[in-house]
Tab-separated table of C-alpha atoms and ligand atoms in Angstrom:
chain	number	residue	atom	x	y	z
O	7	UNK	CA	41.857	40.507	-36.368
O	8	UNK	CA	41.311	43.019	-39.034
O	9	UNK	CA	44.174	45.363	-39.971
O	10	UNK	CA	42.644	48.669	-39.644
O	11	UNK	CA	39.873	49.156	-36.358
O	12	UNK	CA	36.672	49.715	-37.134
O	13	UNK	CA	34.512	52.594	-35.607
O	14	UNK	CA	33.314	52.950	-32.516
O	15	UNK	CA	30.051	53.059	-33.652
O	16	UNK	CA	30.256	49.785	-35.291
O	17	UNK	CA	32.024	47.813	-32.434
O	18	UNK	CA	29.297	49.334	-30.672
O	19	UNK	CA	26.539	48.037	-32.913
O	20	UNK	CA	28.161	44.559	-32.602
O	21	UNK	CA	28.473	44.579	-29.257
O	22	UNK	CA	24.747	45.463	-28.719
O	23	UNK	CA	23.916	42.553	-31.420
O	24	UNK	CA	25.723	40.664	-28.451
O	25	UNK	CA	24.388	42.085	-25.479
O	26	UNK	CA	20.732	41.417	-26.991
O	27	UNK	CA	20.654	37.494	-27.471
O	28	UNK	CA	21.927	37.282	-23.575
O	29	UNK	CA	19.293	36.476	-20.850
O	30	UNK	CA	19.460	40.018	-18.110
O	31	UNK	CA	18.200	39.463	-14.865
O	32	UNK	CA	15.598	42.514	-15.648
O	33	UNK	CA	14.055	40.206	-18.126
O	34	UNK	CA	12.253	38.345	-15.046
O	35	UNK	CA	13.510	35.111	-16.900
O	36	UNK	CA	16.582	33.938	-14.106
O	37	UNK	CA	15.061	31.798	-11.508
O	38	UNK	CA	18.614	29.507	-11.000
O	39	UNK	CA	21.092	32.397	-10.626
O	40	UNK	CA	23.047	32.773	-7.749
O	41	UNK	CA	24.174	36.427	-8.688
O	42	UNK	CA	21.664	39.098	-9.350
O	43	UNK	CA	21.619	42.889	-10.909
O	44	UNK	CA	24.237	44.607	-9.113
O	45	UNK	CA	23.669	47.685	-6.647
O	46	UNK	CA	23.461	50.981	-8.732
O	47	UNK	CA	26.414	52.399	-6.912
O	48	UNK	CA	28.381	48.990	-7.315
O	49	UNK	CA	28.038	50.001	-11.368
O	50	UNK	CA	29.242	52.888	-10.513
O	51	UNK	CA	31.746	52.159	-8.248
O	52	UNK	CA	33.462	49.274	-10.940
O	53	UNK	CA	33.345	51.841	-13.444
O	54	UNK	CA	35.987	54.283	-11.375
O	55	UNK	CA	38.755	51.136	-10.873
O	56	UNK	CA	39.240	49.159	-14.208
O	57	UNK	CA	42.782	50.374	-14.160
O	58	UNK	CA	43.562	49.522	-10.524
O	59	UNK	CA	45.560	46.128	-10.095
O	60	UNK	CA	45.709	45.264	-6.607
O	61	UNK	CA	48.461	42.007	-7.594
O	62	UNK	CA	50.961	45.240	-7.864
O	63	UNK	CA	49.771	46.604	-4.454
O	64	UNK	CA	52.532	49.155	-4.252
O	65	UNK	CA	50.807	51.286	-6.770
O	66	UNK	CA	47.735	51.527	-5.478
O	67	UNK	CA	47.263	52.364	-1.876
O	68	UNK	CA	44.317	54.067	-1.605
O	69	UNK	CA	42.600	50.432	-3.795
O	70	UNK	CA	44.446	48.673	-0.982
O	71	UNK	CA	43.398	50.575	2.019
O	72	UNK	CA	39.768	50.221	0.112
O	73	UNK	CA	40.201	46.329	0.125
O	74	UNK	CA	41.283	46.476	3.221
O	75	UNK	CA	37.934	48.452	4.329
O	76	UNK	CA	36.114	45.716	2.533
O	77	UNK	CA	37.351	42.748	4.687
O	78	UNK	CA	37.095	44.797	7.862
O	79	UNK	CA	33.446	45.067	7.255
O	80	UNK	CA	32.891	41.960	6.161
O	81	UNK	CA	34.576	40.475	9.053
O	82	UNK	CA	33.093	41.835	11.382
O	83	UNK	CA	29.923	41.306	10.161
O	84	UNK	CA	30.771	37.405	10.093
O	85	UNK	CA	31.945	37.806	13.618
O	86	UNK	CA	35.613	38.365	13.392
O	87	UNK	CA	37.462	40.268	16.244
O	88	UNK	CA	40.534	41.251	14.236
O	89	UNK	CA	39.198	40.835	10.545
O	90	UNK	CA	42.008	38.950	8.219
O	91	UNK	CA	41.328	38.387	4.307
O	92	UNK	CA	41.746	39.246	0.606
O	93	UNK	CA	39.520	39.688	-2.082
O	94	UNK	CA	39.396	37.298	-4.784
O	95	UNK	CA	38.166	36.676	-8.401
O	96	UNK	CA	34.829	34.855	-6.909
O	97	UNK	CA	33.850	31.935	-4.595
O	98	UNK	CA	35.664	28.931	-6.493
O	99	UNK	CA	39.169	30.823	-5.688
O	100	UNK	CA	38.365	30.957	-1.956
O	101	UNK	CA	37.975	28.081	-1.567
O	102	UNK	CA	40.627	26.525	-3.956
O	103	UNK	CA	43.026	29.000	-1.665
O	104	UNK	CA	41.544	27.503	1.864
O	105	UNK	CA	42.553	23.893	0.752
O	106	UNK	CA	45.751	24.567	-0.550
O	107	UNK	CA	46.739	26.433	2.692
O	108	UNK	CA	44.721	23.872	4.617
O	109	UNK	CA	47.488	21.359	3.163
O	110	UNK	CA	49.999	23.461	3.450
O	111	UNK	CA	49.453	24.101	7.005
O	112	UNK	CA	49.034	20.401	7.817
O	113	UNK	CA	50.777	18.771	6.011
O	114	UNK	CA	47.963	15.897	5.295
O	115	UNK	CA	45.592	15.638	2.209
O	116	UNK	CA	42.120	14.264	3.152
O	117	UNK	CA	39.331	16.852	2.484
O	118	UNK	CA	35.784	15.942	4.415
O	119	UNK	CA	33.147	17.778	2.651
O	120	UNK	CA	29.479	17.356	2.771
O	121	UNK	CA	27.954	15.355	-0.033
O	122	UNK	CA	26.132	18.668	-0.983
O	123	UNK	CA	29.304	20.879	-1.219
O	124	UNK	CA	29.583	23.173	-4.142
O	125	UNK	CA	31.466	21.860	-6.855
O	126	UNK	CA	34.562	23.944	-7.125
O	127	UNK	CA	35.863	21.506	-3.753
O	128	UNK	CA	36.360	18.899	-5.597
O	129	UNK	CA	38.089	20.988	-8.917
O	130	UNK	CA	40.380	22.357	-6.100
O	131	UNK	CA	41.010	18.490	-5.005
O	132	UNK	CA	41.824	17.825	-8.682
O	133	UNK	CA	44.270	20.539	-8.589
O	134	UNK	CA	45.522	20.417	-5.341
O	135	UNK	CA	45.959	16.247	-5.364
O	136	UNK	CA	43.827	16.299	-2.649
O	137	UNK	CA	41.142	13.500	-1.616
O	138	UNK	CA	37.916	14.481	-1.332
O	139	UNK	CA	35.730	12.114	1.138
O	140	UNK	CA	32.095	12.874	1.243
O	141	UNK	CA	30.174	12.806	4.291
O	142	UNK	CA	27.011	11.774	4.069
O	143	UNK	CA	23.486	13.898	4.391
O	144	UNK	CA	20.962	13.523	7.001
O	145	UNK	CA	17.912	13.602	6.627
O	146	UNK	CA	17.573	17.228	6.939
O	147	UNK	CA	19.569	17.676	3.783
O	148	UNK	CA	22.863	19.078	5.471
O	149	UNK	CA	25.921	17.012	6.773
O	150	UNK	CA	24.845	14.399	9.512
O	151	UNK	CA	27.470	16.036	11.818
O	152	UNK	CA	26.301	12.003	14.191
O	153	UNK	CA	28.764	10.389	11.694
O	154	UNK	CA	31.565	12.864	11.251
O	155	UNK	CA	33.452	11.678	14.282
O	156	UNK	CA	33.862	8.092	12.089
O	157	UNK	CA	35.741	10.309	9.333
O	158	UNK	CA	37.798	12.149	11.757
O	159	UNK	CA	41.522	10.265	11.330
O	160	UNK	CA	45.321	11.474	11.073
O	161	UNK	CA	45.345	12.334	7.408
O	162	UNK	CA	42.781	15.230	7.546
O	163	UNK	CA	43.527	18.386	6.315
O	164	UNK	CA	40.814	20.589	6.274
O	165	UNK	CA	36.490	19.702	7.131
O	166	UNK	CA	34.254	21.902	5.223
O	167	UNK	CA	30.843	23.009	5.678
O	168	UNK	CA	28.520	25.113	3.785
O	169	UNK	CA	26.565	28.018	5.090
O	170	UNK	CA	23.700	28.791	2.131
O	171	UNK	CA	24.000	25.248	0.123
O	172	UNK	CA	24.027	26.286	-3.180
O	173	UNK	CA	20.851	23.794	-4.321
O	174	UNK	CA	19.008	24.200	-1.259
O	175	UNK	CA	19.796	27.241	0.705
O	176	UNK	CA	20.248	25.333	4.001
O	177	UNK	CA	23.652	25.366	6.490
O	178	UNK	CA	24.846	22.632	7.695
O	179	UNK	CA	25.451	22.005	11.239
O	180	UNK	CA	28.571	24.225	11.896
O	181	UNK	CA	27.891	24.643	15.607
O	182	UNK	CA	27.637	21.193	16.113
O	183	UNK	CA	31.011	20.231	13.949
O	184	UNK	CA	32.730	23.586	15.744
O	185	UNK	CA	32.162	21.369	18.541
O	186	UNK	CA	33.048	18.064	17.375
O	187	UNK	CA	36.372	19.437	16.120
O	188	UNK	CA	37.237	20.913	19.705
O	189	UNK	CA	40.624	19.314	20.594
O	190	UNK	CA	41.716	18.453	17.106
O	191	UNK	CA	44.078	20.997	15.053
O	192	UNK	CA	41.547	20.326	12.169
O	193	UNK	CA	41.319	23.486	9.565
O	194	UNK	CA	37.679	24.164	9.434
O	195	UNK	CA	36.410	25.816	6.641
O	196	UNK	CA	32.974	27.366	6.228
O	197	UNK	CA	31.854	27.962	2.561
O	198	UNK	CA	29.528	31.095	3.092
O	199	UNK	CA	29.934	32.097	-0.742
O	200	UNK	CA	25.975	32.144	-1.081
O	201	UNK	CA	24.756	32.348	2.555
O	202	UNK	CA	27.723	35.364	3.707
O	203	UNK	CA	25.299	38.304	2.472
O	204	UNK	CA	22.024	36.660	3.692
O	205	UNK	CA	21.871	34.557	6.935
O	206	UNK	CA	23.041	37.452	9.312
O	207	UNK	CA	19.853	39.402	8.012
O	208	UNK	CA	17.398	36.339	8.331
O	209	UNK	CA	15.128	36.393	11.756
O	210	UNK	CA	16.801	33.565	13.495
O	211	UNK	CA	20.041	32.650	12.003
O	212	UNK	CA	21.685	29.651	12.775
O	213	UNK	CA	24.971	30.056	14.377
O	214	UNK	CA	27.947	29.680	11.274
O	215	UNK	CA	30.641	32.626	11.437
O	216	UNK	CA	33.506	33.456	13.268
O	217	UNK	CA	31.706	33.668	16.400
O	218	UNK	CA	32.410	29.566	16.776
O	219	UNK	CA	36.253	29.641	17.983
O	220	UNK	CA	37.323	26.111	15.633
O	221	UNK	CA	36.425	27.931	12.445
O	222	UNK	CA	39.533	28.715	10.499
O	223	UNK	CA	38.296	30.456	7.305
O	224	UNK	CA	35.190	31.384	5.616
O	225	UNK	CA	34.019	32.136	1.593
O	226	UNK	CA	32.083	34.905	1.050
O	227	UNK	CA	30.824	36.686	-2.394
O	228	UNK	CA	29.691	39.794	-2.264
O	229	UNK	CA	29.503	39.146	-6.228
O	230	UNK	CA	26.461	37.036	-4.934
O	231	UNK	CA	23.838	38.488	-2.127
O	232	UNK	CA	26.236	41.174	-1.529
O	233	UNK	CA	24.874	43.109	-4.809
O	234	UNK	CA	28.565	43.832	-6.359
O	235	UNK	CA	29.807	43.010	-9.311
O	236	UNK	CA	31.487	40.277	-11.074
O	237	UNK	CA	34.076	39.362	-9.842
O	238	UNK	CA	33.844	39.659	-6.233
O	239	UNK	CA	34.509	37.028	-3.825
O	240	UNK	CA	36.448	36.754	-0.398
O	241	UNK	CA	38.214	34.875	1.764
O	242	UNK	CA	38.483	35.611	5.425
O	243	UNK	CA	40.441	34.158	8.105
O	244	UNK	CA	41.356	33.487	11.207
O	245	UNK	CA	45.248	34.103	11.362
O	246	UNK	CA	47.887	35.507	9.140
O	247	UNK	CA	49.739	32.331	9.258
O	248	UNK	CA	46.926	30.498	7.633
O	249	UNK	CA	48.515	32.015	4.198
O	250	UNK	CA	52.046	31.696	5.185
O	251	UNK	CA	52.423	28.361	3.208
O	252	UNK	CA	50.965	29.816	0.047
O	253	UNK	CA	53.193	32.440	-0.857
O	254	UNK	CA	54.454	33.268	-4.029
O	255	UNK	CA	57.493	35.674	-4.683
O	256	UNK	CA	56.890	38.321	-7.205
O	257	UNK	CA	60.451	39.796	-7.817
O	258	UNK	CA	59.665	41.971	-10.493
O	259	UNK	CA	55.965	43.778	-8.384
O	260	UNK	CA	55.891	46.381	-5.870
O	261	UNK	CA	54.635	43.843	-3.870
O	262	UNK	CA	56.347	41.233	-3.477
O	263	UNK	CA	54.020	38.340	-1.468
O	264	UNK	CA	51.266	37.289	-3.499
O	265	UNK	CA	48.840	34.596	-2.047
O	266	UNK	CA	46.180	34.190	-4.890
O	267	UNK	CA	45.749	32.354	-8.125
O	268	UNK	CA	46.097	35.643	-10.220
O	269	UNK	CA	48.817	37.455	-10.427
O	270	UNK	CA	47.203	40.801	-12.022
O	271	UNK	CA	43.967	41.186	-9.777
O	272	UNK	CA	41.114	43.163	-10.702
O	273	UNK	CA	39.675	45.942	-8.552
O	274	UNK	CA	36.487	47.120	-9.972
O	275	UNK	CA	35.010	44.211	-7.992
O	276	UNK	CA	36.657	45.308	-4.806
O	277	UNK	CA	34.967	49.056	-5.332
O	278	UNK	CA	31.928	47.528	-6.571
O	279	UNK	CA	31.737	45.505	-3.208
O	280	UNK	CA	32.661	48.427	-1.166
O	281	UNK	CA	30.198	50.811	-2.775
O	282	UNK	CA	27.538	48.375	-2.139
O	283	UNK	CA	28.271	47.941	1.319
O	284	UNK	CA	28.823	51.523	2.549
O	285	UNK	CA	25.585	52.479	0.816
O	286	UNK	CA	23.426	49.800	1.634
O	287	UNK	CA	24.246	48.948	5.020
O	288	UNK	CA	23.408	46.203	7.848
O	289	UNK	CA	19.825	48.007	7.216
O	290	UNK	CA	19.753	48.353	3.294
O	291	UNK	CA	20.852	44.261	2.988
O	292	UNK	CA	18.181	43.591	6.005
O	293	UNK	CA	15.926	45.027	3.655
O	294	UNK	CA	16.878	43.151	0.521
O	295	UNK	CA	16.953	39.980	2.519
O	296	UNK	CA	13.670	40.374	3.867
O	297	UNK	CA	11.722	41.448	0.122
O	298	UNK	CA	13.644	38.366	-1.217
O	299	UNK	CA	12.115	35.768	2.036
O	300	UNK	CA	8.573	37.328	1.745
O	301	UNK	CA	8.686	36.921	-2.001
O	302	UNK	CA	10.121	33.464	-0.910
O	303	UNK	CA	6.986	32.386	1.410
O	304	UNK	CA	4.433	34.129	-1.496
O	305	UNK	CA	6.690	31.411	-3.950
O	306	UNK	CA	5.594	28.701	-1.828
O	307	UNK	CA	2.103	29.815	-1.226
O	308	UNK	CA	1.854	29.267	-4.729
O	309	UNK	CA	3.375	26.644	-5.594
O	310	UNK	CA	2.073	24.448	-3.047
O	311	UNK	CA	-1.696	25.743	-3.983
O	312	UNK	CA	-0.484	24.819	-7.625
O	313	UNK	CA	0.117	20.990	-6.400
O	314	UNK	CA	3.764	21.241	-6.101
O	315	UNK	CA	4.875	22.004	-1.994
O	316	UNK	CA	8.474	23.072	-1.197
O	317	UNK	CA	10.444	20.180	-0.005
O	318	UNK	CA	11.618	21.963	3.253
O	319	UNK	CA	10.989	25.178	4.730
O	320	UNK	CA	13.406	27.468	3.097
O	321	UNK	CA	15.774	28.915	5.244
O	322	UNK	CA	17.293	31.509	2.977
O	323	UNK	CA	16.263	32.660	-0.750
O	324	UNK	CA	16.643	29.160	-2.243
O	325	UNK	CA	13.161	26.815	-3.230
O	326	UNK	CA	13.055	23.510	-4.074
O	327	UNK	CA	9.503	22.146	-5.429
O	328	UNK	CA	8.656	18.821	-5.342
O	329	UNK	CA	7.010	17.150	-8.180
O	330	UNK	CA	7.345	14.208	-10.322
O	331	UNK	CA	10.099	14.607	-13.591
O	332	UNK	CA	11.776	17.917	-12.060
O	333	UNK	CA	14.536	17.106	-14.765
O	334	UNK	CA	11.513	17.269	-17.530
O	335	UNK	CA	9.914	19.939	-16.177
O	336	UNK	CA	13.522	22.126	-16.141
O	337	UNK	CA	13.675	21.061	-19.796
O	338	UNK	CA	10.581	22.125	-20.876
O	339	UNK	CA	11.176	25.935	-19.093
O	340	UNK	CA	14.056	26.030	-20.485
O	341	UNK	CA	13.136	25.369	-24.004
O	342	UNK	CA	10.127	28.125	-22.988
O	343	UNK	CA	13.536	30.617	-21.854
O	344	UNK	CA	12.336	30.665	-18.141
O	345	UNK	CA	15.846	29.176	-16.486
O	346	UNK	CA	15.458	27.615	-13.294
O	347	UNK	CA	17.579	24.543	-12.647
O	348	UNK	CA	17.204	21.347	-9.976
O	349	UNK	CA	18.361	20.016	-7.239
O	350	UNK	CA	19.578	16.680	-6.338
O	351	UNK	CA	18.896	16.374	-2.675
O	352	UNK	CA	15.670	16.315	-2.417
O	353	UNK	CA	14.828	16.099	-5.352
O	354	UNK	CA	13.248	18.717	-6.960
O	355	UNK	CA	12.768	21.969	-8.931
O	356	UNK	CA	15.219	24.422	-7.588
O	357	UNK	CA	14.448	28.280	-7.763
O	358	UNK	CA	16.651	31.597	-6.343
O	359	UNK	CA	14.592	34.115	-5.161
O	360	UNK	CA	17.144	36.806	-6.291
O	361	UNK	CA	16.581	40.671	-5.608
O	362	UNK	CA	15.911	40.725	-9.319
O	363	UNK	CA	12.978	38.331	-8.894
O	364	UNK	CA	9.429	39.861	-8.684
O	365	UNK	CA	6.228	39.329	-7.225
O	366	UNK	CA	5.085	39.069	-10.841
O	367	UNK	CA	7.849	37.039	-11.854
O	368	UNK	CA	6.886	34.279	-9.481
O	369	UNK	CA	3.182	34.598	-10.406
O	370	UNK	CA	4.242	33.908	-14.661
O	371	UNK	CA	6.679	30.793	-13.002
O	372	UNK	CA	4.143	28.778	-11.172
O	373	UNK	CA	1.542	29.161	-14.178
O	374	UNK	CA	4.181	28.176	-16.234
O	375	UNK	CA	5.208	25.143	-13.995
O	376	UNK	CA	1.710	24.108	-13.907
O	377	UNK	CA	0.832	24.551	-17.871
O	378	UNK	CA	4.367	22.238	-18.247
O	379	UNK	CA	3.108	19.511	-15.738
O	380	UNK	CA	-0.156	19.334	-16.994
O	381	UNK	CA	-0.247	19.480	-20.544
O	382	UNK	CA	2.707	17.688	-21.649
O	383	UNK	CA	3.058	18.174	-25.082
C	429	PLP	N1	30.222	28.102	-3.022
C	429	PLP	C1	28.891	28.138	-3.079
C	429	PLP	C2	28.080	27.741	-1.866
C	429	PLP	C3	28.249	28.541	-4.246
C	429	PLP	O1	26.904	28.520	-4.294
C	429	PLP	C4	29.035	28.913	-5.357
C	429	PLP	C5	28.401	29.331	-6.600
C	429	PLP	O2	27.208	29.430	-6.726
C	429	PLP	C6	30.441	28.862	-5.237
C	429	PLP	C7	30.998	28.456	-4.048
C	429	PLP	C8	31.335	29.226	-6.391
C	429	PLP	O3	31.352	30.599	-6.568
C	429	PLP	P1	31.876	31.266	-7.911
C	429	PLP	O4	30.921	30.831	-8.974
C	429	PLP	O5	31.833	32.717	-7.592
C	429	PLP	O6	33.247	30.783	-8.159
């Protein structure tokens, strides 16, 4: 650090020098990205609470009664009667927090996740000593909820499905495993960090929230489809006791139960999220989610006319495009700066249709895709 500060107008200048060798999402460059340009009121909204710090509650009632506001709509949205949750740094906090409570509340330390489950599960099963036992796909690329039963023994702390699978878009069956885990005291939890914001504004959603009575908690970003800012995630559920194992003691805070990883907890996400939500509406994100599926079906128009068909129907936002090499292909966009990324199962090219994504956007992609697969160099 230098002894005397510089400037504004120089930490300025260096921050701009910064600012311009970063990708933006108005660059029409980010095909992979699961967040997008925030909500114009969300920017503003962040901007008013950098000061707030919602781990020292006490101090800041009106951010708390906002956070509170937050999960209430949220909830409800995702079918909640009595809406219960807190807002967190971002999706891989959620769901660190619903395993350690899951174990916790149960005792037991087997996690059953689907094969496809985002990776922050098994960090959290690092960190929480946990094991994590993979259940295996069918062949409709979600969790073959025929051979969960086989899984299902004493040792189980928490099953885990995904609602918007991060490299495919898809939900797993969470009817079917509500179901299967009637008459068990399994913690269910539903990872709806991606899918949250988008599936209750698709024409026929599948059924995933609250609504299904064995679900226990849910992850959901409004940092993601919700158009706030980073960060913003949340984690709602069920009952108050779900936390109770999880508490800290903060002697020295106005508030003195504390049941995230932070201690000092940022609230220009919480505003961010709220602004977004009270200005947009059920009808304003109906309206993003439908631009982002039509300019989903025009993708795979395209695409498929180029010689390279989607793998599945897309249920939400999230392409995959099958072709030969999609690891070769990623390399080559990305060494052209166009960043898409791939996905596993099936195999494929794997593309976001973000709000920030464009008509003409897709248009430059699929030439692009087809000038890589053709002329190798
Ligand atoms: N869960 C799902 C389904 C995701 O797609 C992601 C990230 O894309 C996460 C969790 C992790 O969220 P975050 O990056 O906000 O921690």
């Amino acid at each position: 650090m230098d002894e005397m500060g510089l400037p504004f107008e120089e930490v300025l200048a260096r921050l701009k020098q910064f600012s311009s060798r970063d990708h933006h999402f108005d660059d029409g460059d980010i095909f992979g990205s699961m967040c997008t340009k925030p909500h114009d009121a969300a920017i503003k909204a962040h901007m008013m609470f950098l000061e707030a710090n919602l781990g020292n509650r006490g101090l800041y009632p009106g951010t708390s009664d906002m956070e509170n506001e937050v999960v209430e709509d949220v909830g409800t949205l995702l079918g909640m009667q009595r809406p219960k949750g807190q807002m967190l740094s971002g999706g891989t906090e959620a769901n660190l927090l619903a395993l350690w409570s899951a174990r916790e509340f149960t005792g037991k330390n087997k996690v059953l996740l689907p094969q496809h489950a985002h990776f922050s599960f098994k960090k959290a099963c690092r960190m929480l000593k946990m094991e994590a036992i993979e259940i295996p796909s069918s062949e409709k690329y979600v969790l073959d909820s025929k051979v969960l039963p086989g899984f299902l023994e004493d040792n189980v702390a928490c099953v885990v499905a995904v609602a918007g699978i991060t490299e495919t878009g898809l939900c797993d069956p969470i009817d079917e495993i509500g179901r299967i885990l009637e008459g068990t005291s399994i913690p269910f939890h539903v990872d709806a960090a991606f899918g949250g914001f988008v599936l209750p504004f698709i024409e026929h959603p599948p059924r995933f929230d609250f609504d299904i009575p064995k679900l226990t908690s849910m992850t959901v970003d409004p940092h993601k489809m919700g158009m706030g800012t980073i960060p913003g995630g949340i984690l709602l559920y069920r009952d108050d006791s779900f936390l109770k194992g999880i508490r800290s003691h903060a002697p020295y805070l106005t508030q003195k139960s504390h049941y995230a990883i932070t201690g000092t907890r940022g609230s220009a996400g919480v505003a961010a999220a709220f602004s977004a939500i009270k200005s947009l509406g059920c009808s304003g994100y109906r309206s993003i989610v439908r631009d982002c599926m039509d300019n989903t079906r025009h993708l795979c128009a395209r695409a498929k006319v180029a010689g390279f068909p989607c793998a599945f129907e897309p249920l939400t936002n999230v392409v995959v495009l099958s072709m030969n090499e999609p690891e070769y292909v990623y390399k080559m966009l990305t060494d052209a700066g166009i960043f898409c990324s791939t996905s596993r199962n099936p195999k494929g090219l794997r593309i976001v249709v973000m709000p920030h994504v464009s008509r003409e956007n897709i248009d430059a992609l699929v030439s692009k895709i087809k000038e890589v697969v053709t002329c190798p160099p």
